[in-house]
Structure formats: C-alpha cells, structure tokens
Amino acid sequence: MHFTSEQRLDDGVLEREFTLGEIPGIVWTPASASAPVPLILLGHPPLGLRRMYPRLVDRARHSAAEGFATATIELPGSGDRPHWPAAEQSRADLRRAMEAGEPVSDEIVDALILPLVDKAVPEWQAALDALLSLPEIGGPVGYSGGVISVGIRLAVVEPRIVAVGLFAGSFVPRAMFEEARQVTIPLHVLLQWDDEGNDRQAALDLFDAFSSKEKSLHASMGGHTGVPQFAGDAAAQFFTRHLK
C-alpha cells in the first residue's frame, strides 16, 4: 500500500488516498482513537471514486463519529483504471434493453455482474490485508453497501468480515442466490420499495435465501436515491452492535 495524499477534514477525520498496485483507494480514520479501531469497507456502484466521493466521504464521516475507520477501492474498469471492454459492452447491452423497455435478460445480468464479482472480491481481500496491517486499524471488519453480489461473495469467502450491510438496488444473477444461502453472519438489508431499477420481488426472494440467524430487512418508501436518514441511522446502529 502506497499513500499518495493526506488531509484532515474539517471534523478532524484523517483522509488518505492510496494505491495498491494499480488499484486506487481511500481510507478514513477518526480524529483520535486510544486503540486500534474497527473497520467498515465501503462498497459503491461502478461509477468511479471521483463521482461517488461526496457520498463516500459523508458515509466515512458518520462512521468516524461512531469510532470506525472506513475504506474503499476503485472497482475494476471504473474511474481511472484501465478500460474493461467486456464490462463496457455489458453496460451498453443493459442500457439498450432498458431504453427499449425490454426485460433485462439473465444473460445480460450474468455478463454484467459475475465477472465483476470475480475480479473485485480478490481485490477487496488484498486491500483488507493491507488495511489491517495499519497500526490504527484492528478490526473487526464490516462491509457496507455497493453492488450487492460483491457483498454476498465477500460474506461467504472472507472470514474477517463479521457483519454486512447490503443495499437491494442492483441486479442479482441467479447464481448468487445459491451463494446467499451460504451467508451466515449478521446481515442488514436496505430496500427502497419504489426503486425504479430494482426487482422488488427478486430482492425479497434474495433476502429469504440468506441463512443468517440474525438478518433484518429495512424497507422504506421511495426511489433508488431516496434512502431516508432514519434508515441510514438503523444501518449505523447495526454496525455498532456487531463491530464494537
């Protein structure tokens, strides 16, 4: 891990940009901590860190106020990372189907999501190795938000992650339902009931598939970007229960 910039935000949170090989990332740590703090990995959609930064830093600030470090990395094929022609073609196929008012086929969803999961999850694990080597970060670790299939795979394969908060707002390949049945750690899912880009019934079926003994579904009225503050507060309380 190579740090490329460092700044103190106005609330004292330390923000450091880094690179891990070719992967850019950002880590935020609370203004002061007497001991190594727990870590929340901040997932996000493949829109690029620069575009997502305002939302990510807001999530990081709120988490820091609760005593958590947070970190994120650029997804494959996004932002300034090398172009990924197959992913770009899949996104184009998705846009074309949606603009034509056609159903999004399983083939499009599989091509869009499964290669991303296969590439992104090992990168998140490598980032976690590096982040947990920092003296100010000690775990335990949670994962929050982003592409839900990435969160599912991480919850299955990464034993250092002890709790996951997921957002039911992205397409889910049928193969991920089987992986969801292998998730047993505490789980908190946010669902926007009127999300224009999300299949509500598929989201409910996916929630039903999870095998976690503790799992909660927090459904709110409104579209994809209309998550109310109280729903975000409930997600924060979930991580406070399981990471402290």
Coordinates of C-alpha atoms in Angstrom, one line a residue:
M1 CA 0.0 0.0 0.0
H2 CA 1.4 3.4 -1.1
F3 CA -0.1 6.5 0.3
T4 CA -0.4 9.3 -2.3
S5 CA -2.1 12.1 -0.4
E6 CA -3.2 13.0 3.1
Q7 CA -5.5 15.6 4.5
R8 CA -7.5 16.4 7.7
L9 CA -11.2 17.1 7.1
D10 CA -12.8 19.9 9.0
D11 CA -14.1 17.5 11.6
G12 CA -10.6 16.1 12.2
V13 CA -11.1 12.9 10.2
L14 CA -7.9 11.8 8.5
E15 CA -8.3 11.0 4.8
R16 CA -5.6 9.3 2.9
E17 CA -5.6 8.2 -0.7
F18 CA -3.5 5.2 -1.6
T19 CA -2.7 2.8 -4.4
L20 CA -2.4 -0.9 -4.1
G21 CA -0.7 -2.0 -7.2
E22 CA -2.9 -0.4 -9.9
I23 CA -5.9 -0.1 -7.6
P24 CA -6.7 3.4 -6.1
G25 CA -8.4 3.6 -2.8
I26 CA -9.2 5.9 0.2
V27 CA -9.0 5.2 3.9
W28 CA -10.6 7.4 6.6
T29 CA -9.7 7.2 10.3
P30 CA -11.3 9.0 13.3
A31 CA -9.7 12.2 14.6
S32 CA -8.4 10.5 17.7
A33 CA -8.5 6.9 19.0
S34 CA -6.8 5.4 22.0
A35 CA -6.6 2.0 20.4
P36 CA -6.9 0.3 17.0
V37 CA -10.4 0.8 15.7
P38 CA -12.9 -1.4 13.8
L39 CA -13.1 -1.1 10.0
I40 CA -16.0 -0.8 7.6
L41 CA -15.4 -1.4 3.9
L42 CA -17.5 1.0 1.9
G43 CA -18.9 -0.6 -1.3
H44 CA -20.2 1.5 -4.1
P45 CA -21.5 1.1 -7.7
P46 CA -19.1 1.0 -10.6
L47 CA -19.4 4.8 -11.4
G48 CA -15.9 5.8 -10.3
L49 CA -14.5 7.0 -7.0
R50 CA -14.4 10.7 -8.1
R51 CA -18.1 10.6 -8.9
M52 CA -19.0 8.7 -5.8
Y53 CA -16.7 10.7 -3.5
P54 CA -19.3 13.1 -2.0
R55 CA -21.5 10.1 -0.8
L56 CA -18.5 8.1 0.3
V57 CA -16.9 10.8 2.4
D58 CA -20.3 11.5 4.0
R59 CA -20.6 7.9 5.0
A60 CA -17.0 7.9 6.2
R61 CA -17.6 11.0 8.4
H62 CA -20.7 9.4 10.0
S63 CA -18.8 6.2 10.7
A64 CA -15.8 8.1 12.1
A65 CA -18.1 9.8 14.6
E66 CA -19.1 6.3 15.8
G67 CA -15.4 5.3 16.2
F68 CA -14.9 3.4 12.9
A69 CA -12.3 3.6 10.3
T70 CA -13.6 3.2 6.7
A71 CA -12.0 2.4 3.4
T72 CA -12.9 2.0 -0.3
I73 CA -11.3 1.0 -3.5
E74 CA -11.9 1.7 -7.2
L75 CA -13.8 -1.2 -8.9
P76 CA -12.3 -2.9 -11.9
G77 CA -12.9 -1.0 -15.2
S78 CA -14.1 2.1 -13.3
G79 CA -12.7 5.6 -12.8
D80 CA -9.1 5.9 -13.9
R81 CA -8.5 2.2 -14.0
P82 CA -7.8 0.5 -17.4
H83 CA -10.8 0.1 -19.7
W84 CA -12.6 -3.2 -19.5
P85 CA -14.2 -3.8 -22.9
A86 CA -16.4 -6.7 -21.8
A87 CA -17.8 -4.7 -18.9
E88 CA -18.5 -1.7 -21.2
Q89 CA -20.3 -3.9 -23.6
S90 CA -22.4 -5.4 -20.9
R91 CA -23.4 -2.0 -19.6
A92 CA -24.3 -0.9 -23.2
D93 CA -26.5 -4.0 -23.6
L94 CA -28.2 -3.2 -20.3
R95 CA -28.8 0.4 -21.3
R96 CA -30.2 -0.7 -24.7
A97 CA -32.6 -3.1 -23.1
M98 CA -33.9 -0.6 -20.5
E99 CA -34.2 2.2 -23.0
A100 CA -36.2 -0.1 -25.3
G101 CA -38.5 -1.1 -22.4
E102 CA -37.4 -4.7 -22.8
P103 CA -36.9 -7.2 -19.9
V104 CA -33.3 -7.4 -18.8
S105 CA -32.3 -11.0 -19.6
D106 CA -30.4 -13.4 -17.3
E107 CA -27.6 -13.4 -19.9
I108 CA -27.2 -9.6 -19.6
V109 CA -27.3 -9.7 -15.8
D110 CA -24.8 -12.6 -15.7
A111 CA -22.4 -10.8 -18.1
L112 CA -22.7 -7.6 -16.2
I113 CA -22.3 -8.8 -12.6
L114 CA -20.5 -12.2 -12.4
P115 CA -17.1 -11.1 -13.9
L116 CA -17.2 -8.0 -11.7
V117 CA -17.7 -10.1 -8.6
D118 CA -14.9 -12.5 -9.7
K119 CA -12.4 -9.6 -10.2
A120 CA -13.5 -7.3 -7.4
V121 CA -13.6 -9.6 -4.4
P122 CA -9.9 -10.7 -4.5
E123 CA -9.0 -7.0 -4.8
W124 CA -11.1 -6.2 -1.7
Q125 CA -9.4 -9.0 0.1
A126 CA -5.9 -7.7 -0.9
A127 CA -7.0 -4.3 0.3
L128 CA -8.2 -5.7 3.6
D129 CA -4.8 -7.4 4.1
A130 CA -3.1 -4.0 3.7
L131 CA -5.6 -2.0 5.8
L132 CA -5.4 -4.4 8.7
S133 CA -1.6 -4.0 8.7
L134 CA -2.0 -0.3 9.7
P135 CA -1.4 0.2 13.4
E136 CA -4.5 2.3 13.8
I137 CA -6.9 -0.3 12.4
G138 CA -7.5 -3.5 14.3
G139 CA -10.9 -4.9 13.3
P140 CA -13.4 -6.5 13.5
V141 CA -14.5 -5.7 9.9
G142 CA -17.8 -5.0 8.3
Y143 CA -18.8 -4.5 4.7
S144 CA -21.4 -1.9 3.7
G145 CA -23.3 -1.1 0.5
G146 CA -22.2 -1.3 -3.1
V147 CA -23.0 -4.0 -5.6
I148 CA -25.0 -6.5 -3.6
S149 CA -23.4 -9.5 -5.3
V150 CA -20.0 -8.3 -4.3
G151 CA -21.1 -8.1 -0.7
I152 CA -22.6 -11.6 -0.9
R153 CA -19.4 -13.1 -2.2
L154 CA -17.3 -11.3 0.4
A155 CA -19.6 -12.5 3.2
V156 CA -19.1 -16.1 2.0
V157 CA -15.4 -16.2 1.4
E158 CA -13.9 -13.6 3.8
P159 CA -13.9 -14.8 7.4
R160 CA -12.5 -11.5 8.7
I161 CA -15.8 -9.8 7.8
V162 CA -18.2 -10.4 10.7
A163 CA -21.3 -8.3 9.6
V164 CA -22.6 -7.0 6.3
G165 CA -25.0 -4.2 5.4
L166 CA -26.4 -4.5 1.9
F167 CA -28.5 -2.3 -0.4
A168 CA -31.0 -4.1 -2.5
G169 CA -30.6 -1.8 -5.5
S170 CA -28.6 -3.8 -8.1
F171 CA -29.3 -6.7 -10.5
V172 CA -28.6 -10.1 -9.0
P173 CA -27.6 -13.1 -11.1
R174 CA -29.5 -16.3 -10.3
A175 CA -26.2 -18.0 -9.3
M176 CA -25.8 -15.5 -6.4
F177 CA -29.0 -16.9 -4.8
E178 CA -27.1 -20.1 -4.1
E179 CA -24.2 -18.2 -2.6
A180 CA -26.7 -16.2 -0.5
R181 CA -27.7 -19.5 1.2
Q182 CA -24.1 -19.8 2.4
V183 CA -24.2 -16.4 4.2
T184 CA -24.5 -17.0 8.0
I185 CA -23.1 -13.8 9.5
P186 CA -25.3 -10.9 10.8
L187 CA -27.0 -9.1 7.9
H188 CA -28.9 -5.8 7.5
V189 CA -30.5 -5.1 4.1
L190 CA -31.9 -1.7 2.9
L191 CA -34.7 -1.9 0.3
Q192 CA -36.3 1.1 -1.4
W193 CA -39.8 -0.1 -2.1
D194 CA -40.3 2.1 -5.2
D195 CA -36.7 1.6 -6.6
E196 CA -37.3 2.0 -10.4
G197 CA -34.3 -0.1 -11.3
N198 CA -34.7 -2.9 -8.9
D199 CA -36.9 -6.0 -9.0
R200 CA -38.6 -5.8 -5.6
Q201 CA -39.8 -9.5 -5.6
A202 CA -36.3 -10.6 -6.5
A203 CA -34.9 -8.6 -3.6
L204 CA -37.4 -10.2 -1.2
D205 CA -36.6 -13.6 -2.5
L206 CA -32.8 -12.9 -2.1
F207 CA -33.4 -11.8 1.5
D208 CA -35.3 -15.0 2.2
A209 CA -32.4 -17.0 0.8
F210 CA -29.8 -15.7 3.3
S211 CA -29.1 -18.3 6.1
S212 CA -28.0 -15.7 8.7
K213 CA -29.6 -16.3 12.1
E214 CA -29.7 -12.6 12.6
K215 CA -30.9 -10.8 9.5
S216 CA -33.2 -7.7 9.1
L217 CA -34.8 -6.1 6.2
H218 CA -35.4 -2.3 6.4
A219 CA -37.8 -1.3 3.6
S220 CA -38.7 2.4 3.0
M221 CA -40.9 4.1 0.5
G222 CA -39.2 5.9 -2.2
G223 CA -36.9 5.5 -5.2
H224 CA -33.3 4.4 -5.5
T225 CA -31.6 7.5 -4.2
G226 CA -34.3 8.3 -1.6
V227 CA -33.0 6.4 1.4
P228 CA -34.3 8.3 4.5
Q229 CA -31.9 9.4 7.2
F230 CA -33.5 7.1 9.8
A231 CA -32.8 4.1 7.6
G232 CA -29.2 5.1 7.4
D233 CA -29.2 5.5 11.2
A234 CA -30.5 2.0 11.6
A235 CA -27.7 0.6 9.5
A236 CA -25.2 2.5 11.6
Q237 CA -26.6 1.0 14.7
F238 CA -26.3 -2.4 13.2
F239 CA -22.6 -2.0 12.8
T240 CA -22.2 -0.5 16.2
R241 CA -23.8 -3.7 17.7
H242 CA -21.6 -6.1 15.8
L243 CA -18.2 -4.3 15.5
K244 CA -17.8 -2.9 19.0

